[in-house]
XYZ file of C-alpha atoms in Angstrom:
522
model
C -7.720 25.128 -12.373
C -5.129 24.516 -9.680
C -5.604 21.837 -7.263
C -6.208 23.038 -3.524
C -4.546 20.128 -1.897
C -1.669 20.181 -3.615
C -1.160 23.772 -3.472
C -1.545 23.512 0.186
C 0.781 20.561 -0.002
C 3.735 22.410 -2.072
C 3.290 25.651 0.778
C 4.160 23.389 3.638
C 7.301 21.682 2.003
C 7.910 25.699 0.639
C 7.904 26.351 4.290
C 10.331 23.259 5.446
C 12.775 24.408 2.958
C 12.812 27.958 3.896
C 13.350 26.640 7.353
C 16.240 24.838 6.199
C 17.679 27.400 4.327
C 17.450 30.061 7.610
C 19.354 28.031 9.222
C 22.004 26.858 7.219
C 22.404 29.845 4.331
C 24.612 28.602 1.782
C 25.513 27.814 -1.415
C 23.581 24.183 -0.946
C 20.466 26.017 0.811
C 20.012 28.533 -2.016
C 20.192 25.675 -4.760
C 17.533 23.855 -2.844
C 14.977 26.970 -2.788
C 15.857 27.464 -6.386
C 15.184 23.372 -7.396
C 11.870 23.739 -4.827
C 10.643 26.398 -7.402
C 11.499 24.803 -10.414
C 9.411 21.293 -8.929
C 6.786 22.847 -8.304
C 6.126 24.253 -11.711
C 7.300 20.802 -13.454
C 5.039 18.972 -10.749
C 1.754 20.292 -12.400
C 2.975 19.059 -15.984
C 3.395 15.655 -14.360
C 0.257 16.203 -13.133
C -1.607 16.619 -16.282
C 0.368 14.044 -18.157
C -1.044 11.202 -15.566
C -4.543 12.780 -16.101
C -4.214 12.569 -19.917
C -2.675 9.156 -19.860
C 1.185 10.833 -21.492
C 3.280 9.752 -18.807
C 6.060 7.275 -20.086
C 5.094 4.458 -17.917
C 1.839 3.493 -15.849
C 1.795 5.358 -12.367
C -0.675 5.146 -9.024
C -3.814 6.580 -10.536
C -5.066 7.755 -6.917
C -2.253 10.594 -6.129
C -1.037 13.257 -7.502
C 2.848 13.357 -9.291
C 4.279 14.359 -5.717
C 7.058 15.592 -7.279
C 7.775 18.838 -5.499
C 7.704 17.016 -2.113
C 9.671 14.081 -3.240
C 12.330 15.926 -4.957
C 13.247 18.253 -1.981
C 13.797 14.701 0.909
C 17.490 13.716 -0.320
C 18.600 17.062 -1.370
C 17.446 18.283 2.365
C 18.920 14.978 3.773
C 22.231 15.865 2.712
C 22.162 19.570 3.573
C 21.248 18.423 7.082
C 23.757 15.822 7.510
C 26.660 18.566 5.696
C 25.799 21.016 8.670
C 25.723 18.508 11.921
C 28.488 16.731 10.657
C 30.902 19.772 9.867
C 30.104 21.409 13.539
C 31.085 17.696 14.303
C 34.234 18.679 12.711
C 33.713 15.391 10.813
C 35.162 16.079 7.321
C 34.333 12.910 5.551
C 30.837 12.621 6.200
C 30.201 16.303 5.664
C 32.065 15.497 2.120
C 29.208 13.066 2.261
C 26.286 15.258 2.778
C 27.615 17.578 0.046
C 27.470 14.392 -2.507
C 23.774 13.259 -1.122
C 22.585 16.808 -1.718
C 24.148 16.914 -5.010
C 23.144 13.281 -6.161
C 19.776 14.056 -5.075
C 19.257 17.764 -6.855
C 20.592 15.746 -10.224
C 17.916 12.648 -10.005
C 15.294 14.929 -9.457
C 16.592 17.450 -12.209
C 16.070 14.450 -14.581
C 12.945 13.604 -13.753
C 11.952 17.238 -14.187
C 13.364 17.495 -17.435
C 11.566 13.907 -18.566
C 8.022 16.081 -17.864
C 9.154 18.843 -19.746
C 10.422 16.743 -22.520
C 7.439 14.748 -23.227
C 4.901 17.123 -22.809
C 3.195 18.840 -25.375
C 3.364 21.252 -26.498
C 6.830 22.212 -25.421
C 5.823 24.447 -21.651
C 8.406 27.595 -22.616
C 8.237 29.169 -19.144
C 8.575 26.018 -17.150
C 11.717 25.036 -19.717
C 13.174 28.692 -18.557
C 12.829 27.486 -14.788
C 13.913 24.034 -15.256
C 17.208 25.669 -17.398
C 18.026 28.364 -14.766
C 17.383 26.205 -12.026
C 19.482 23.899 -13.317
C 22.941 25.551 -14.326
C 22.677 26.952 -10.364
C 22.906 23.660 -9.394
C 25.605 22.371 -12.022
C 27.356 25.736 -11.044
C 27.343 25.194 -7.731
C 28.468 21.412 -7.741
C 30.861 22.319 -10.597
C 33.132 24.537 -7.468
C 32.234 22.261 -4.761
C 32.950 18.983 -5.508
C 36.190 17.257 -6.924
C 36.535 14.850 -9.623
C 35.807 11.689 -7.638
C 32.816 12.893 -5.748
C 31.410 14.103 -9.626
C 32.001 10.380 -10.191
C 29.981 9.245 -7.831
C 27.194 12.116 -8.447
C 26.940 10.733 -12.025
C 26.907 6.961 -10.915
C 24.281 7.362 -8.963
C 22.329 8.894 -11.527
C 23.015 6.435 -13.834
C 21.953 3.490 -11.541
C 18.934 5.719 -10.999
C 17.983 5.589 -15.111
C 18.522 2.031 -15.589
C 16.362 1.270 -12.254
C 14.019 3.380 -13.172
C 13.684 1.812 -16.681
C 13.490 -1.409 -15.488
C 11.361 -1.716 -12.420
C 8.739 0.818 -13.278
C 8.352 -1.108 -16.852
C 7.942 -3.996 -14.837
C 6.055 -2.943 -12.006
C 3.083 -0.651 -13.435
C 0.901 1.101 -11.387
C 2.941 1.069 -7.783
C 4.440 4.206 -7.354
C 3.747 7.708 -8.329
C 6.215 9.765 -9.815
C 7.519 10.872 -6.390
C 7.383 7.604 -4.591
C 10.000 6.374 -7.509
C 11.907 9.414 -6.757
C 12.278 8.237 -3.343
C 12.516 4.653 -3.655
C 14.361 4.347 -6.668
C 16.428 6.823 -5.492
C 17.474 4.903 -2.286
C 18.514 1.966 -4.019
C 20.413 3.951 -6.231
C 22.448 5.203 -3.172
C 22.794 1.839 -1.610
C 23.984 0.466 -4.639
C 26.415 2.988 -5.451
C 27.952 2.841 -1.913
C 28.071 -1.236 -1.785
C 30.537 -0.912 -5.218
C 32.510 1.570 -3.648
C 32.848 0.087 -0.823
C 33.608 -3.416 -2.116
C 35.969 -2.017 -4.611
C 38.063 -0.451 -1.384
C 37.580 -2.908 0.900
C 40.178 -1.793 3.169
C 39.347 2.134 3.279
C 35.309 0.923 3.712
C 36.238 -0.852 6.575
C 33.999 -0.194 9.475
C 30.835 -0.967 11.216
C 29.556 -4.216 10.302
C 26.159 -3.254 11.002
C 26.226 -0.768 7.933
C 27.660 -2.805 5.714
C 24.463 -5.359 6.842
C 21.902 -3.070 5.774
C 23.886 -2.404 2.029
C 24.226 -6.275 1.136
C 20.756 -6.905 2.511
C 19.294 -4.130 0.777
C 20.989 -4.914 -2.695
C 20.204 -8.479 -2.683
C 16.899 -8.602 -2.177
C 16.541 -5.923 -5.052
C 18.648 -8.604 -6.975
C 16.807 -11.507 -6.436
C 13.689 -9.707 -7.877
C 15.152 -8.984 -10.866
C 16.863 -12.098 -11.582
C 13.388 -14.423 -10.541
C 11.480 -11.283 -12.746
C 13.248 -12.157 -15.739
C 13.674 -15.596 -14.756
C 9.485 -16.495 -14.943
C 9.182 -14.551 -18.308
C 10.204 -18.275 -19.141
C 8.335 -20.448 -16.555
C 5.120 -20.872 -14.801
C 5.416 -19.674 -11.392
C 3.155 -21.482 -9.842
C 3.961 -24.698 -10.519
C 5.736 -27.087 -8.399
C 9.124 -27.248 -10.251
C 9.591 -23.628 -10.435
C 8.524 -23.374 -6.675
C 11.407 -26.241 -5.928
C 13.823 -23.756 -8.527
C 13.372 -20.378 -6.358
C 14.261 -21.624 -3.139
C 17.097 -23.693 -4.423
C 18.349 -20.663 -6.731
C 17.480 -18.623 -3.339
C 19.606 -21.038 -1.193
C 22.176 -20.597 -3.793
C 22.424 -17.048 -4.361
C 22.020 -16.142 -0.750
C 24.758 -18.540 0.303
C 27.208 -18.570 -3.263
C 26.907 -14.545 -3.925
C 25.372 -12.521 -0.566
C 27.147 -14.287 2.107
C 30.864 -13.922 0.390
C 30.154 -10.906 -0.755
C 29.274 -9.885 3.056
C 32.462 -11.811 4.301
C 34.595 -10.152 2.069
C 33.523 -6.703 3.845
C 33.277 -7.671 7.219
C 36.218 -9.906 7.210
C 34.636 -12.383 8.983
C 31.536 -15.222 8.701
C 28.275 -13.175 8.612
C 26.157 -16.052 9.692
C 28.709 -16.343 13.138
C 28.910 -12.633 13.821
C 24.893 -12.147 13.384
C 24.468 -15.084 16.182
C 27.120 -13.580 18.299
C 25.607 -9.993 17.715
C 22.106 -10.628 18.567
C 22.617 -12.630 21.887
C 25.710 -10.679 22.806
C 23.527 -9.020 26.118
C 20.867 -10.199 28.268
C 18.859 -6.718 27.406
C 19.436 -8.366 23.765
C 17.881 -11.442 24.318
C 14.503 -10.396 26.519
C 14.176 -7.899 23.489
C 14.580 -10.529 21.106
C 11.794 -12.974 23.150
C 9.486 -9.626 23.288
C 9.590 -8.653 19.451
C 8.825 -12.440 18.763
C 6.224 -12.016 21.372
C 4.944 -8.807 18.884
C 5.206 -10.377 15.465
C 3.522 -13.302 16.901
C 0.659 -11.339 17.948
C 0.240 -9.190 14.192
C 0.168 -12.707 12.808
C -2.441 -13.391 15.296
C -4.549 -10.273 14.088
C -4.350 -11.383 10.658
C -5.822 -14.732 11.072
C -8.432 -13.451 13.433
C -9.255 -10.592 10.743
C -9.727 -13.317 7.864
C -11.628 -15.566 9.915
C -13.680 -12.898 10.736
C -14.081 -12.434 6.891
C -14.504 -15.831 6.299
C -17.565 -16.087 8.786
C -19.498 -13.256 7.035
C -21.611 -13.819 3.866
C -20.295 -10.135 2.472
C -17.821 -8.672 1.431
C -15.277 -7.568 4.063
C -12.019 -5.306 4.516
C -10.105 -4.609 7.418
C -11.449 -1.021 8.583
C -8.603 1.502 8.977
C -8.418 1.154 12.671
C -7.719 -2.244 12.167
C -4.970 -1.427 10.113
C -3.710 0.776 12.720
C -3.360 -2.239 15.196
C -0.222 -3.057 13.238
C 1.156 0.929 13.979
C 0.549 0.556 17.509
C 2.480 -3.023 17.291
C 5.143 -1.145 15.554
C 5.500 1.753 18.252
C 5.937 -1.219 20.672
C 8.404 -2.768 18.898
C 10.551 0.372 18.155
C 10.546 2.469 21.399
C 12.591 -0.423 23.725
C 14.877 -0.597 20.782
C 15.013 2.992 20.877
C 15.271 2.821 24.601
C 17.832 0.316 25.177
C 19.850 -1.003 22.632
C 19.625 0.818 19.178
C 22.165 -0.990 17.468
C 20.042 -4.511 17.752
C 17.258 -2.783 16.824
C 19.094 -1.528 13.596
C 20.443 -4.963 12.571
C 16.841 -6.659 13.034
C 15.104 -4.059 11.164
C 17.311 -5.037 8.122
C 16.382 -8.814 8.642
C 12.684 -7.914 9.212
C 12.706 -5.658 5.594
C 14.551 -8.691 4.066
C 11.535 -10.924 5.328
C 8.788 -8.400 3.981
C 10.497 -8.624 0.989
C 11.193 -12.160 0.528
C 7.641 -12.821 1.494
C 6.041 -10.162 -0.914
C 8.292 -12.479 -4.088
C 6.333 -15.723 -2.644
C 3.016 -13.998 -2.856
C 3.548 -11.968 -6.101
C 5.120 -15.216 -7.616
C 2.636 -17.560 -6.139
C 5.459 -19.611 -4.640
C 4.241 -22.800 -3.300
C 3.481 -23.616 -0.812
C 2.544 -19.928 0.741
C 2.064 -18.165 -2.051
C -1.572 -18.366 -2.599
C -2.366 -18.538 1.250
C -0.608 -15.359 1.687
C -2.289 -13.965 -1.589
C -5.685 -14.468 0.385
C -4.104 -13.237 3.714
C -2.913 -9.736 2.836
C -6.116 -8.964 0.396
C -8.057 -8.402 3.245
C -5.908 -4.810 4.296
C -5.987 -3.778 0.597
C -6.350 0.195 0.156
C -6.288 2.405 -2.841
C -2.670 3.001 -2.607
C -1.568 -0.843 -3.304
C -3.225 -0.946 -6.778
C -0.073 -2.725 -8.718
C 0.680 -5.849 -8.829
C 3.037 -5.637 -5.477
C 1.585 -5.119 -1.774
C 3.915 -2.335 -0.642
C 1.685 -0.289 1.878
C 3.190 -2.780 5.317
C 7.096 -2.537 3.327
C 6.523 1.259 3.576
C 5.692 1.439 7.589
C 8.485 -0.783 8.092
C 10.359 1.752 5.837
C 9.015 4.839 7.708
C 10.364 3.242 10.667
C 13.599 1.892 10.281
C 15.368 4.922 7.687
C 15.218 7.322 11.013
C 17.254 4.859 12.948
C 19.426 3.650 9.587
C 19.796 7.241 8.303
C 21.123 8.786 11.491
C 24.570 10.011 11.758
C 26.452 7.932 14.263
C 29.603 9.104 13.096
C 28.881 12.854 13.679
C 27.297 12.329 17.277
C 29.945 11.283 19.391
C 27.938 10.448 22.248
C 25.606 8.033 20.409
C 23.195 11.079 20.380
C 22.858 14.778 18.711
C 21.925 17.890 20.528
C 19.199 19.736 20.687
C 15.745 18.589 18.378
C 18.387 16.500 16.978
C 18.381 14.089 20.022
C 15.081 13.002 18.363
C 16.113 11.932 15.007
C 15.765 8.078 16.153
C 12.166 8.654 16.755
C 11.052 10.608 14.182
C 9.513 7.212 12.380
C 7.828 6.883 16.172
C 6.897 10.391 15.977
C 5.012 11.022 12.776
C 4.144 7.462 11.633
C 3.565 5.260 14.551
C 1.952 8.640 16.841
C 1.056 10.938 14.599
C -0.690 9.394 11.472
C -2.293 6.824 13.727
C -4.316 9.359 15.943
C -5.067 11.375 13.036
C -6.908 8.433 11.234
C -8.804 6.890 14.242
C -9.849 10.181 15.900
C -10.513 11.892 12.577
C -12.334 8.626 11.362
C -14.689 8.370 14.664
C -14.648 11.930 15.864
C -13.811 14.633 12.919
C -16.266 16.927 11.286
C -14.249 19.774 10.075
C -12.472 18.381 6.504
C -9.306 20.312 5.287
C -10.335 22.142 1.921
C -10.390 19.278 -1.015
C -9.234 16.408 1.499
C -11.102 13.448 3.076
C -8.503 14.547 6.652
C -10.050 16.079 9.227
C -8.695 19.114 11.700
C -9.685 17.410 14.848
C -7.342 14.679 13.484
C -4.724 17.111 12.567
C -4.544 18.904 16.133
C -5.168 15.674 18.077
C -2.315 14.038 16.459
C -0.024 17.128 17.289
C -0.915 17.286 20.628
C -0.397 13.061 20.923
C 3.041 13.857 19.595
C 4.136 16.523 21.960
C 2.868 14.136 24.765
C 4.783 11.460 23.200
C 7.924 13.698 23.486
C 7.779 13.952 27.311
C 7.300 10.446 27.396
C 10.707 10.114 25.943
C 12.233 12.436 27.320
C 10.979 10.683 30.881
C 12.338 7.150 30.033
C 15.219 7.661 27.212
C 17.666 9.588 29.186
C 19.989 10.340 26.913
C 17.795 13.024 25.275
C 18.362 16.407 26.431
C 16.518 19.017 24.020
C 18.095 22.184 25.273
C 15.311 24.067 25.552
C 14.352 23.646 21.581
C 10.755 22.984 22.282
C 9.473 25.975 19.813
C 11.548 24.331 16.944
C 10.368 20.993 17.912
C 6.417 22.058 17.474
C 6.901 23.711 14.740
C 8.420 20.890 12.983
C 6.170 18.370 14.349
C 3.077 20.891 13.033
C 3.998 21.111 9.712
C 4.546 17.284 9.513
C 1.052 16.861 10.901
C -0.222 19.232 8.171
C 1.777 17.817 5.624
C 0.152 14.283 6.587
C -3.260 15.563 6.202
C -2.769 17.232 2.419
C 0.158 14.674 0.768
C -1.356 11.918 -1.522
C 2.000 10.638 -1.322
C 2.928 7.384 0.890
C 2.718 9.394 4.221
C 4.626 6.025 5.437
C 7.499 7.070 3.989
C 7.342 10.714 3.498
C 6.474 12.093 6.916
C 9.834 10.531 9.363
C 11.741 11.421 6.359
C 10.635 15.290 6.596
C 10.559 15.042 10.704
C 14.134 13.764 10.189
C 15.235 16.928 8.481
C 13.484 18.770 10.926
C 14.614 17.700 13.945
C 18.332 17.546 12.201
C-alpha cells in the first residue's frame, strides 16, 4: 500500500517542478520533469529496501528514502541560476547553471540506478523509466555541453562515489538516502570547484570571500577523514591523542589550509579576515551584537541542563525550547541581511567551521570538552540525530547560510535580483527561521486538525504562511533594496507550497525547505 505522506510529499515537489518548467521551457526543464518521474518510481524501491533491511549501507530509520525531493534541489538550482544569469547576459555563470543541472541529474541518476540494481527481484517497469529517463538526460547533455564541462560533470560524480563510499560506511545511521544526496552532493561540488580553481589560479581569481567558503568547507571535511582513519589506531579519549588532534589541527590548519588559501587569494588569509571583519563601524556593532547572540544560546544551554540536572527524571528540551535557538538565528541573520551581507557571508563560514570542529571534539571525546559537550547537546536530542554525529543545529546553520552563499552575485548587478528574486537572501529566514518555527509552536500548543498520516497540524501550516507573508512586509519596510514588482501571487504560492512541503517531508526540513524557497523565489 502506498504511503499517504509521501505521496502527498512527491505532489508538491511534482508541482514545484512544473512551476519551474512553465517558466523556463527548455531542453533542461523537460529533462527535469522526465528525472522527477523516474524518482519517484525508484523512491518507493528505496523505500522498501530500508524497510526490509537491503539497502547497501545503514540509513535514518525514522524517514522515508526522500529521494524524489532530494534529487530534483541541484538539478532545479542550476536551471534557476541558467535562466537569471543568461537574462543577466552573464555567459559564464549561465555555462555554470547548465553544469550544476547536469552534475546534479547524473548523481541522482546513480543513486537511482543503485535501487534498481540491488533490489530484488529485478523491478522491469521502473528499469524502463530509469533507462528512458536516463538517455534524455545523456542526450540532452551530450548537445549541450563541451568536452571540458563533461569533465567536470563526470568529476563531480566521481567525488560523489568515493564520498559516498566512505562517509556513509563510516557514519551509519545519519542521513537518509536523500539527505546524502544533498549533502554529499554539496561537497562534491565544493570540492570539484576548489581543484579547478587551484589548478587555474589566475583565471579563478576573484572574490576572496568565495574562495573562503571552498577552503573552509573542504578542510573541515578533511580533517574528519584524516582524524577518522587516524583513531582506527588510537584511543580517543585519552590524553595523548587529545594533545595529537590539536597539534595535527594546528598543523594542518596552518601547514595545508592557510597556504592553500594564500595561494588563491594572493595574500595572508589570517590579515585580510582581520582587515575584512572590522573594515566598517556597521561591521563591528554587528560583530559585538552576534557575540551578544551566541553568548545568549550558550546561556540557554546551560540553563536547560541545569534545569535537567535539578529534576529527579528524565528530561529533554521540549520543541519550543529548541525553537529558542531559530528565533536566535532570525536575529542574527536579518541585520546581516539588512546591512552588510558580505560580513554576514564570511562569518557564517567561520561559524559552520566552529559547528564542525566542535561536533569532532564531542564525537571524538577530545579532552578537555569532549565529554562536557557530549552531556551538553544530549539534552536537544530528537529522532532525526540517531547516528553517531549531532547534525540537527549543523543543518539550521546550513538552512541558513546556503540562501545567502548560493545566491548569484555575479548575475545581479545591483547586489540584488528582481522581482521574488529580491528575496533569495531570506529564503533560509523565510521558511526555516519563520516558517517551521510557527508551525511547530502553534501546531504543538494550538493544532487539532493533523494532515492525513502526519503528526503536523493545519493550524500550523496556515499560521506559518500567514507569519511569512507578514514577515515579507517587514522586509520589504526595513531592507530597501527589495522591490518585488508586484510578484506577490508568485511569492504566496511559493511560500504555500514550502509550508506544505514542511508539514509532509520526513526529510531534514532544515535543509530542504530555503533550498526549495530558493528556487522559488529565483
Amino acid at each position: 500500500m502506498l504511503n499517504k505522506p509521501v505521496l502527498a510529499e512527491s505532489l508538491i515537489v511534482f508541482v514545484i517542478v512544473l512551476f519551474v518548467h512553465a517558466v523556463v521551457w527548455d531542453r533542461y526543464s523537460w529533462c527535469a520533469v522526465a528525472l522527477a518521474i523516474q524518482a519517484f518510481y525508484v523512491q518507493f524501491k528505496w523505500d522498501r529496501l530500508l524497510q526490509l533491511g537491503g539497502a547497501v549501507f545503514q540509513f535514518r530509520t525514522a524517514a522515508n528514502s526522500g529521494l524524489l525531493p532530494a534529487s530534483m534541489v541541484i538539478p532545479l538550482l542550476g536551471i534557476t541560476m541558467k535562466e537569471r544569469c543568461k537574462s543577466a547576459g552573464i555567459v559564464y555563470f549561465e555555462r555554470f547553471g547548465i553544469v550544476v543541472a547536469s552534475a546534479g541529474m547524473l548523481v541522482a541518476l546513480f543513486l537511482s540506478v543503485i535501487a534498481v540494481g540491488i533490489t530484488k527481484p529485478v523491478p522491469t517497469n521502473t528499469c524502463i523509466l530509469t533507462g528512458v529517463a536516463g538517455s534524455i538526460i545523456i542526450y540532452t547533455m551530450k548537445h549541450s555541453l563541451t568536452v571540458s564541462e563533461v569533465i567536470e560533470v563526470l568529476e563531480v560524480l566521481l567525488i560523489f562515489v568515493y564520498l559516498s563510499m566512505i562517509l556513509l560506511y563510516l557514519l551509519p545511521r545519519c542521513f537518509t538516502p536523500g539527505e546524502a544526496l544533498l549533502v554529499l552532493g554539496g561537497i562534491s561540488f565544493v570540492l570539484n570547484q576548489l581543484i579547478k580553481r587551484s589548478l587555474n589560479v589566475i583565471e579563478g581569481r576573484g572574490d576572496p570571500i568565495d574562495f573562503f567558503l571552498l577552503v573552509a568547507v573542504v578542510g573541515v571535511v578533511l580533517l574528519g577523514l584524516f582524524f577518522t582513519v587516524l583513531f582506527v589506531f588510537m584511543d580517543s579519549g585519552m590524553w595523548i591523542s587529545s594533545m595529537f588532534f590539536h597539534m595535527m589541527t594546528a598543523v594542518l590548519g596552518l601547514g595545508v589550509i592557510m597556504p592553500w588559501l594564500y595561494r588563491l587569494i594572493q595574500r595572508n588569509p589570517l590579515f585580510w579576515l582581520l582587515q575584512f571583519l572590522f573594515q566598517t563601524q556597521t561591521r563591528v556593532y554587528l560583530l559585538v551584537y552576534w557575540t551578544f547572540l551566541a553568548a545568549s544560546a550558550c546561556g540557554v544551554v546551560f540553563y536547560q541542563n541545569a534545569k535537567r540536572s535539578s529534576e529527579s527524571k528524565k528530561h529533554q528540551a521540549s520543541t519550543i525550547t529548541r525553537k529558542y535557538f531559530h528565533f536566535i538565528v532570525v536575529a542574527t541573520y536579518v541585520p546581516g541581511l539588512i546591512y552588510d551581507r558580505q560580513l554576514l557571508y564570511v562569518a557564517a563560514v567561520l561559524c559552520l567551521a566552529v559547528f564542525i570542529f566542535l561536533e569532532y571534539i564531542r564525537y571524538f571525546r577530545i579532552k578537555p570538552f569532549g565529554q562536557t559537550l557530549r552531556h551538553l547537546l544530549s539534552l536537544f536530542l530528537d529522532e532525526r540525530d540517531s547516528g553517531p554525529l549531532i547534525l540537527t543545529h549543523i543543518y539550521l546553520l546550513l538552512g541558513m547560510s546556503l540562501p545567502v552563499w548560493l545566491f548569484p552575485r555575479p548575475c545581479a548587478p545591483k547586489g540584488t535580483l528582481s522581482g521574488a528574486g529580491a528575496l533569495v537572501p531570506y529564503s533560509g529566514v523565510l521558511a526555516v527561521g519563520v516558517g517551521d518555527t510557527i508551525a511547530s509552536v502553534f501546531g504543538s500548543t494550538m493544532g487539532e486538525i493533523k494532515w492525513p498520516g502526519t503528526k503536523k497540524t493545519f493550524e500550523g501550516t496556515m499560521t506559518a504562511i500567514f507569519a511569512q507573508i507578514i514577515a515579507v512586509a517587514l522586509i520589504l519596510i526595513f531592507d530597501s533594496s527589495v522591490n518585488l514588482n508586484s510578484s506577490y501571487a508568485w511569492i504566496l504560492a511559493s511560500v504555500s507550497l514550502v509550508s506544505l512541503l514542511e508539514a509532509y517531508t520526513t526529510q531534514i526540513d532544515n535543509l530542504l525547505l530555503p533550498l526549495y524557497l530558493q528556487i522559488m523565489f529565483m
